Amino acid sequence: MKIWKKLILSAGFFLCTSIFVFAKTSVAQSKNTAVYTFSDFDDFLKSVENTFNEPSVKFAYLLDDSSIISNVKLTDNPWRWSLYQINSREDSLSQTIYFVLTPSGREVVLIFTDAESTLMQKNMLCEKSGSKGFEKSIKEPILARIHQTDENPFPSNPHGTKIEIAKKNPDSGKVLNVYLCDEAFRTLVENFYPGYDKASGTIGSVKVKWHLLSTDHNVYQQKLSEILEKQSTAADDEKADIFLLENDYAMKFALSDYTLDVYKDVGLDKSELSNQFKYTKDFLTDSDGALKAVSWQACPAGLIYRRSIAKKILGTDDPDEVQKKISDWEKFDEVAALAKKKGYKMLSGFQDDFRVFSENRSSPWLKDGKVSVDDGIRKWISQSKIYTQKGYNNKAESFSDKQWEGLKKSGKVMCYFGPSWFIKIFLQPNSGDSKKGSFGDWAFCKGPQSFSWGGTWFCAATGTDNLNLIRDIMKTMTCDTDVMMRIAREEGEFVNNLEAMEKLSESDYKNEFLGGQNHIKQLVDIAKKLDKKNATVDDLFFMERLQESMREYIEGRCTEEKAWADFKKRILKIYPDLTFDF
């Protein structure tokens, strides 16, 4: 109930002015929806009853006498409708307005009100298709599912009620507000978007405002949620226009009403995005087929190994030959044992290869309310226990100073796992130079399994008044092959453009950190095969809880049984209704 009260309160401020407000003469207004004008409340009810009386429509909500929402669960609703309540006063007339907000921009917001009516002073049992216990239906179709199409925006209107499409001018914005989780996107726009003026911080007559929010302790997600909840009531020049999302929480925000469909709303054609790697689009395409975000980068990842150590252990540092010797996990384990005998560490820590296993899950973490642990995750736990006990890793914490000890001149760590950004941001800067460090003493190969790690997507925010500008930014920064080539060469990014990366793989490109290797072809081959079909909104939650719970077991401070019990406890603390298949 507490969660619903918060939703009700936030929804009241979020949509009160932009959805429907009724008085003696009332006007309903919403983005991409109709404007309805009624002479009085009875006229409204008649219009709803006669215009939208579709026999196929079923309802799913139970309201009690005090108008408190009960028996409402989003997961029970096949249309994913959310029911909200607004209490307002207009000309001293107390009103309660109820409305159902659909997540799709192609379905209209639906409402009803109890102004000068007793309709809501009794229980309303609404029939839900396929549910037991909902047998009584309402004679008056207070709610209806209205399908909007380009050819016929709304059903026929026998009462002659005025119906028109209310749309905001897509070029009326004077300010483009961009919310960032890091500086990468800003740097790319400033350096590679042709229309950006660095001196004035403008694109044409539009001022670009960059809002960099901290990512520590989930601050970015919290602040972004607050900003988006206020989107409909914010002044035009204060509305979010673009916001950036990292891989681990991208689904949470992108697959929502807060974002526009890149195809239908923003206006990009599928052919324009045809060069983008399929997994980057599939990841943030919703169940209705709407693409909700795009990215300039792809993040195929593999094994980065130290050449000099590989020569001592395997007798070669050639990427193709090394790949043959560590092409599956059994071979990888054999090399780890050999490395230990020769005084080296296969990995810096037990978390180093977690993403390889987690990204190759054959099933999602959560399905139908039940938590499952994939065999690959169990393999990682077993491997990590052995590697830590036998000294095959350096027992370093991820992203700690100790993790980078392997990059020193005297470093003993043979392997790291990661994508291009991991090399650029972490390995290369911590490797020193070729004389005092290990710069140039590294190489890349696929490793035991292909995987992806990370990525940043950007979305067009619902309610933006800079739609045409956003379309051009999306097209230029994610579809233009020439721009993609420049970003790849000058910034060391693996860009989300197959044509550009294939050209680069066949060019004279050399990565000096990797000893002059052109590793792009290997990354392209990996990227083509990637998919994120088992990704869910809550992946990060489960991954973090699992690693936290298994740490003590892997480090020998508790039993495996106790670690599993702790994992369940951590989950149930947040989601008490979940069950487990282990």
PDB file of C-alpha atoms in Angstrom, residues 61-244:
ATOM      1  CA  TYR A  61      -9.150  -3.015 -10.883  1.00  0.00           C
ATOM      2  CA  LEU A  62     -11.003  -3.128  -7.583  1.00  0.00           C
ATOM      3  CA  LEU A  63     -11.759   0.145  -5.780  1.00  0.00           C
ATOM      4  CA  ASP A  64     -13.276   0.186  -2.295  1.00  0.00           C
ATOM      5  CA  ASP A  65     -15.717   2.689  -0.780  1.00  0.00           C
ATOM      6  CA  SER A  66     -12.995   5.030   0.391  1.00  0.00           C
ATOM      7  CA  SER A  67     -11.418   5.122  -3.051  1.00  0.00           C
ATOM      8  CA  ILE A  68      -8.256   3.404  -1.876  1.00  0.00           C
ATOM      9  CA  ILE A  69      -6.631   1.252  -4.489  1.00  0.00           C
ATOM     10  CA  SER A  70      -6.449  -2.421  -3.581  1.00  0.00           C
ATOM     11  CA  ASN A  71      -5.788  -5.739  -5.264  1.00  0.00           C
ATOM     12  CA  VAL A  72      -3.717  -4.025  -7.924  1.00  0.00           C
ATOM     13  CA  LYS A  73      -0.474  -5.567  -9.075  1.00  0.00           C
ATOM     14  CA  LEU A  74       1.260  -4.381 -12.206  1.00  0.00           C
ATOM     15  CA  THR A  75       2.514  -7.869 -12.994  1.00  0.00           C
ATOM     16  CA  ASP A  76      -1.072  -9.177 -13.050  1.00  0.00           C
ATOM     17  CA  ASN A  77      -2.067  -6.811 -15.805  1.00  0.00           C
ATOM     18  CA  PRO A  78      -1.509  -8.018 -19.361  1.00  0.00           C
ATOM     19  CA  TRP A  79      -1.650  -4.435 -20.659  1.00  0.00           C
ATOM     20  CA  ARG A  80       0.651  -3.082 -17.945  1.00  0.00           C
ATOM     21  CA  TRP A  81      -1.738  -0.305 -17.000  1.00  0.00           C
ATOM     22  CA  SER A  82      -1.133   1.704 -13.829  1.00  0.00           C
ATOM     23  CA  LEU A  83      -4.126   3.101 -11.957  1.00  0.00           C
ATOM     24  CA  TYR A  84      -3.745   6.485 -10.280  1.00  0.00           C
ATOM     25  CA  GLN A  85      -5.940   8.846  -8.294  1.00  0.00           C
ATOM     26  CA  ILE A  86      -5.875  12.653  -8.117  1.00  0.00           C
ATOM     27  CA  ASN A  87      -7.825  14.671  -5.586  1.00  0.00           C
ATOM     28  CA  SER A  88      -8.369  18.250  -6.732  1.00  0.00           C
ATOM     29  CA  ARG A  89     -10.665  21.240  -6.289  1.00  0.00           C
ATOM     30  CA  GLU A  90     -12.108  23.278  -9.101  1.00  0.00           C
ATOM     31  CA  ASP A  91     -14.480  26.172  -8.326  1.00  0.00           C
ATOM     32  CA  SER A  92     -14.912  24.781  -4.797  1.00  0.00           C
ATOM     33  CA  LEU A  93     -16.129  21.481  -6.262  1.00  0.00           C
ATOM     34  CA  SER A  94     -14.334  18.499  -4.759  1.00  0.00           C
ATOM     35  CA  GLN A  95     -13.368  15.987  -7.407  1.00  0.00           C
ATOM     36  CA  THR A  96     -11.565  12.697  -7.576  1.00  0.00           C
ATOM     37  CA  ILE A  97     -10.142  11.876 -10.973  1.00  0.00           C
ATOM     38  CA  TYR A  98      -9.039   8.347 -11.773  1.00  0.00           C
ATOM     39  CA  PHE A  99      -7.006   7.517 -14.832  1.00  0.00           C
ATOM     40  CA  VAL A 100      -5.150   4.585 -16.290  1.00  0.00           C
ATOM     41  CA  LEU A 101      -1.806   5.298 -17.945  1.00  0.00           C
ATOM     42  CA  THR A 102      -0.598   2.844 -20.544  1.00  0.00           C
ATOM     43  CA  PRO A 103       3.147   2.527 -21.161  1.00  0.00           C
ATOM     44  CA  SER A 104       2.788   2.694 -24.906  1.00  0.00           C
ATOM     45  CA  GLY A 105       2.643   6.041 -26.653  1.00  0.00           C
ATOM     46  CA  ARG A 106       0.246   4.434 -29.106  1.00  0.00           C
ATOM     47  CA  GLU A 107      -2.468   3.926 -26.512  1.00  0.00           C
ATOM     48  CA  VAL A 108      -4.448   6.755 -24.990  1.00  0.00           C
ATOM     49  CA  VAL A 109      -4.678   7.750 -21.360  1.00  0.00           C
ATOM     50  CA  LEU A 110      -8.108   6.774 -20.039  1.00  0.00           C
ATOM     51  CA  ILE A 111      -9.962   8.444 -17.178  1.00  0.00           C
ATOM     52  CA  PHE A 112     -13.140   8.709 -15.175  1.00  0.00           C
ATOM     53  CA  THR A 113     -14.273  11.050 -12.420  1.00  0.00           C
ATOM     54  CA  ASP A 114     -16.862  11.169  -9.651  1.00  0.00           C
ATOM     55  CA  ALA A 115     -17.678  14.871  -9.883  1.00  0.00           C
ATOM     56  CA  GLU A 116     -21.297  15.371  -8.757  1.00  0.00           C
ATOM     57  CA  SER A 117     -21.783  11.628  -9.048  1.00  0.00           C
ATOM     58  CA  THR A 118     -22.213   8.682  -6.742  1.00  0.00           C
ATOM     59  CA  LEU A 119     -20.595   6.234  -9.105  1.00  0.00           C
ATOM     60  CA  MET A 120     -17.470   5.944  -6.996  1.00  0.00           C
ATOM     61  CA  GLN A 121     -19.264   5.694  -3.672  1.00  0.00           C
ATOM     62  CA  LYS A 122     -19.773   1.977  -4.073  1.00  0.00           C
ATOM     63  CA  ASN A 123     -17.495  -0.967  -4.740  1.00  0.00           C
ATOM     64  CA  MET A 124     -16.701  -1.400  -8.404  1.00  0.00           C
ATOM     65  CA  LEU A 125     -15.774  -4.910  -9.405  1.00  0.00           C
ATOM     66  CA  CYS A 126     -14.282  -4.838 -12.857  1.00  0.00           C
ATOM     67  CA  GLU A 127     -13.936  -7.942 -14.883  1.00  0.00           C
ATOM     68  CA  LYS A 128     -10.445  -9.045 -15.814  1.00  0.00           C
ATOM     69  CA  SER A 129      -9.924 -11.394 -18.680  1.00  0.00           C
ATOM     70  CA  GLY A 130      -8.627 -14.760 -17.567  1.00  0.00           C
ATOM     71  CA  SER A 131      -8.927 -14.103 -13.831  1.00  0.00           C
ATOM     72  CA  LYS A 132     -11.060 -15.977 -11.362  1.00  0.00           C
ATOM     73  CA  GLY A 133     -13.096 -14.094  -8.807  1.00  0.00           C
ATOM     74  CA  PHE A 134     -13.926 -11.116 -11.036  1.00  0.00           C
ATOM     75  CA  GLU A 135     -17.395 -11.962 -12.266  1.00  0.00           C
ATOM     76  CA  LYS A 136     -19.340  -8.714 -11.984  1.00  0.00           C
ATOM     77  CA  SER A 137     -18.814  -6.125 -14.712  1.00  0.00           C
ATOM     78  CA  ILE A 138     -19.822  -2.486 -14.839  1.00  0.00           C
ATOM     79  CA  LYS A 139     -22.707  -1.589 -17.116  1.00  0.00           C
ATOM     80  CA  GLU A 140     -21.110   1.709 -18.040  1.00  0.00           C
ATOM     81  CA  PRO A 141     -17.701   1.187 -19.714  1.00  0.00           C
ATOM     82  CA  ILE A 142     -15.946   3.718 -17.511  1.00  0.00           C
ATOM     83  CA  LEU A 143     -12.587   2.643 -18.941  1.00  0.00           C
ATOM     84  CA  ALA A 144     -11.841   1.431 -22.433  1.00  0.00           C
ATOM     85  CA  ARG A 145      -8.769   0.459 -24.388  1.00  0.00           C
ATOM     86  CA  ILE A 146      -8.459   2.895 -27.273  1.00  0.00           C
ATOM     87  CA  HIS A 147      -6.143   2.079 -30.157  1.00  0.00           C
ATOM     88  CA  GLN A 148      -4.555   5.018 -31.923  1.00  0.00           C
ATOM     89  CA  THR A 149      -3.449   4.623 -35.523  1.00  0.00           C
ATOM     90  CA  ASP A 150      -2.113   7.101 -38.030  1.00  0.00           C
ATOM     91  CA  GLU A 151      -5.016   6.440 -40.434  1.00  0.00           C
ATOM     92  CA  ASN A 152      -7.794   6.501 -37.837  1.00  0.00           C
ATOM     93  CA  PRO A 153      -6.518   8.109 -34.631  1.00  0.00           C
ATOM     94  CA  PHE A 154      -9.634   7.359 -32.575  1.00  0.00           C
ATOM     95  CA  PRO A 155     -12.894   5.414 -32.815  1.00  0.00           C
ATOM     96  CA  SER A 156     -16.023   7.024 -34.240  1.00  0.00           C
ATOM     97  CA  ASN A 157     -17.684   9.687 -32.147  1.00  0.00           C
ATOM     98  CA  PRO A 158     -21.511   9.584 -32.352  1.00  0.00           C
ATOM     99  CA  HIS A 159     -21.944  12.582 -30.035  1.00  0.00           C
ATOM    100  CA  GLY A 160     -19.935  14.897 -32.259  1.00  0.00           C
ATOM    101  CA  THR A 161     -17.441  15.499 -29.447  1.00  0.00           C
ATOM    102  CA  LYS A 162     -14.456  17.486 -30.625  1.00  0.00           C
ATOM    103  CA  ILE A 163     -11.464  15.177 -31.150  1.00  0.00           C
ATOM    104  CA  GLU A 164      -8.048  16.364 -32.265  1.00  0.00           C
ATOM    105  CA  ILE A 165      -4.450  15.353 -31.851  1.00  0.00           C
ATOM    106  CA  ALA A 166      -2.514  17.526 -29.406  1.00  0.00           C
ATOM    107  CA  LYS A 167       1.186  17.583 -30.292  1.00  0.00           C
ATOM    108  CA  LYS A 168       4.026  19.756 -29.127  1.00  0.00           C
ATOM    109  CA  ASN A 169       6.138  21.634 -31.656  1.00  0.00           C
ATOM    110  CA  PRO A 170       9.201  19.400 -32.078  1.00  0.00           C
ATOM    111  CA  ASP A 171      11.446  22.423 -32.660  1.00  0.00           C
ATOM    112  CA  SER A 172      10.223  24.838 -30.002  1.00  0.00           C
ATOM    113  CA  GLY A 173      12.959  24.179 -27.439  1.00  0.00           C
ATOM    114  CA  LYS A 174      15.515  26.840 -26.594  1.00  0.00           C
ATOM    115  CA  VAL A 175      17.517  24.603 -24.240  1.00  0.00           C
ATOM    116  CA  LEU A 176      18.667  20.999 -24.707  1.00  0.00           C
ATOM    117  CA  ASN A 177      19.042  19.400 -21.276  1.00  0.00           C
ATOM    118  CA  VAL A 178      21.313  16.365 -21.316  1.00  0.00           C
ATOM    119  CA  TYR A 179      21.724  14.227 -18.180  1.00  0.00           C
ATOM    120  CA  LEU A 180      25.033  12.402 -17.974  1.00  0.00           C
ATOM    121  CA  CYS A 181      26.438   9.554 -15.894  1.00  0.00           C
ATOM    122  CA  ASP A 182      29.959  10.392 -17.108  1.00  0.00           C
ATOM    123  CA  GLU A 183      31.677  12.824 -19.486  1.00  0.00           C
ATOM    124  CA  ALA A 184      32.089  10.441 -22.439  1.00  0.00           C
ATOM    125  CA  PHE A 185      29.001  11.467 -24.409  1.00  0.00           C
ATOM    126  CA  ARG A 186      29.646  15.161 -23.876  1.00  0.00           C
ATOM    127  CA  THR A 187      33.217  14.761 -25.164  1.00  0.00           C
ATOM    128  CA  LEU A 188      32.007  12.939 -28.270  1.00  0.00           C
ATOM    129  CA  VAL A 189      29.335  15.530 -29.077  1.00  0.00           C
ATOM    130  CA  GLU A 190      31.747  18.419 -28.546  1.00  0.00           C
ATOM    131  CA  ASN A 191      34.380  16.839 -30.768  1.00  0.00           C
ATOM    132  CA  PHE A 192      32.413  14.985 -33.419  1.00  0.00           C
ATOM    133  CA  TYR A 193      28.933  16.472 -33.809  1.00  0.00           C
ATOM    134  CA  PRO A 194      29.262  18.957 -36.697  1.00  0.00           C
ATOM    135  CA  GLY A 195      26.727  21.469 -35.429  1.00  0.00           C
ATOM    136  CA  TYR A 196      28.122  21.878 -31.912  1.00  0.00           C
ATOM    137  CA  ASP A 197      29.785  25.221 -31.109  1.00  0.00           C
ATOM    138  CA  LYS A 198      32.231  24.720 -28.236  1.00  0.00           C
ATOM    139  CA  ALA A 199      32.688  28.423 -27.614  1.00  0.00           C
ATOM    140  CA  SER A 200      29.004  29.122 -26.992  1.00  0.00           C
ATOM    141  CA  GLY A 201      27.892  25.640 -25.987  1.00  0.00           C
ATOM    142  CA  THR A 202      25.122  25.769 -28.580  1.00  0.00           C
ATOM    143  CA  ILE A 203      23.755  23.814 -31.502  1.00  0.00           C
ATOM    144  CA  GLY A 204      22.278  26.456 -33.785  1.00  0.00           C
ATOM    145  CA  SER A 205      20.040  28.588 -31.565  1.00  0.00           C
ATOM    146  CA  VAL A 206      19.650  25.884 -28.895  1.00  0.00           C
ATOM    147  CA  LYS A 207      21.715  26.105 -25.726  1.00  0.00           C
ATOM    148  CA  VAL A 208      23.058  22.740 -24.588  1.00  0.00           C
ATOM    149  CA  LYS A 209      23.096  22.244 -20.825  1.00  0.00           C
ATOM    150  CA  TRP A 210      25.125  19.301 -19.569  1.00  0.00           C
ATOM    151  CA  HIS A 211      24.006  17.888 -16.228  1.00  0.00           C
ATOM    152  CA  LEU A 212      26.665  15.539 -14.832  1.00  0.00           C
ATOM    153  CA  LEU A 213      25.357  13.514 -11.884  1.00  0.00           C
ATOM    154  CA  SER A 214      27.386  11.310  -9.579  1.00  0.00           C
ATOM    155  CA  THR A 215      27.160   7.553 -10.068  1.00  0.00           C
ATOM    156  CA  ASP A 216      28.310   6.798  -6.502  1.00  0.00           C
ATOM    157  CA  HIS A 217      25.839   4.846  -4.369  1.00  0.00           C
ATOM    158  CA  ASN A 218      23.164   4.904  -7.099  1.00  0.00           C
ATOM    159  CA  VAL A 219      22.887   8.706  -6.876  1.00  0.00           C
ATOM    160  CA  TYR A 220      22.522   9.000 -10.646  1.00  0.00           C
ATOM    161  CA  GLN A 221      19.574   6.631 -10.754  1.00  0.00           C
ATOM    162  CA  GLN A 222      17.862   8.317  -7.811  1.00  0.00           C
ATOM    163  CA  LYS A 223      18.293  11.829  -9.198  1.00  0.00           C
ATOM    164  CA  LEU A 224      17.257  10.782 -12.680  1.00  0.00           C
ATOM    165  CA  SER A 225      14.084   9.202 -11.304  1.00  0.00           C
ATOM    166  CA  GLU A 226      13.200  12.435  -9.525  1.00  0.00           C
ATOM    167  CA  ILE A 227      13.808  14.497 -12.655  1.00  0.00           C
ATOM    168  CA  LEU A 228      11.735  12.266 -14.900  1.00  0.00           C
ATOM    169  CA  GLU A 229       8.846  12.110 -12.438  1.00  0.00           C
ATOM    170  CA  LYS A 230       8.566  15.901 -12.657  1.00  0.00           C
ATOM    171  CA  GLN A 231       8.904  15.961 -16.455  1.00  0.00           C
ATOM    172  CA  SER A 232       5.292  16.827 -17.305  1.00  0.00           C
ATOM    173  CA  THR A 233       5.097  19.737 -14.864  1.00  0.00           C
ATOM    174  CA  ALA A 234       8.575  21.143 -15.497  1.00  0.00           C
ATOM    175  CA  ALA A 235       8.972  24.364 -17.474  1.00  0.00           C
ATOM    176  CA  ASP A 236       9.830  23.756 -21.124  1.00  0.00           C
ATOM    177  CA  ASP A 237      13.466  24.810 -20.788  1.00  0.00           C
ATOM    178  CA  GLU A 238      13.884  22.674 -17.667  1.00  0.00           C
ATOM    179  CA  LYS A 239      12.580  19.408 -19.103  1.00  0.00           C
ATOM    180  CA  ALA A 240      15.005  16.559 -19.697  1.00  0.00           C
ATOM    181  CA  ASP A 241      15.609  16.058 -23.420  1.00  0.00           C
ATOM    182  CA  ILE A 242      18.297  13.384 -23.500  1.00  0.00           C
ATOM    183  CA  PHE A 243      19.523  11.141 -20.713  1.00  0.00           C
ATOM    184  CA  LEU A 244      22.292   8.554 -20.637  1.00  0.00           C
TER     185      LEU A 244
END
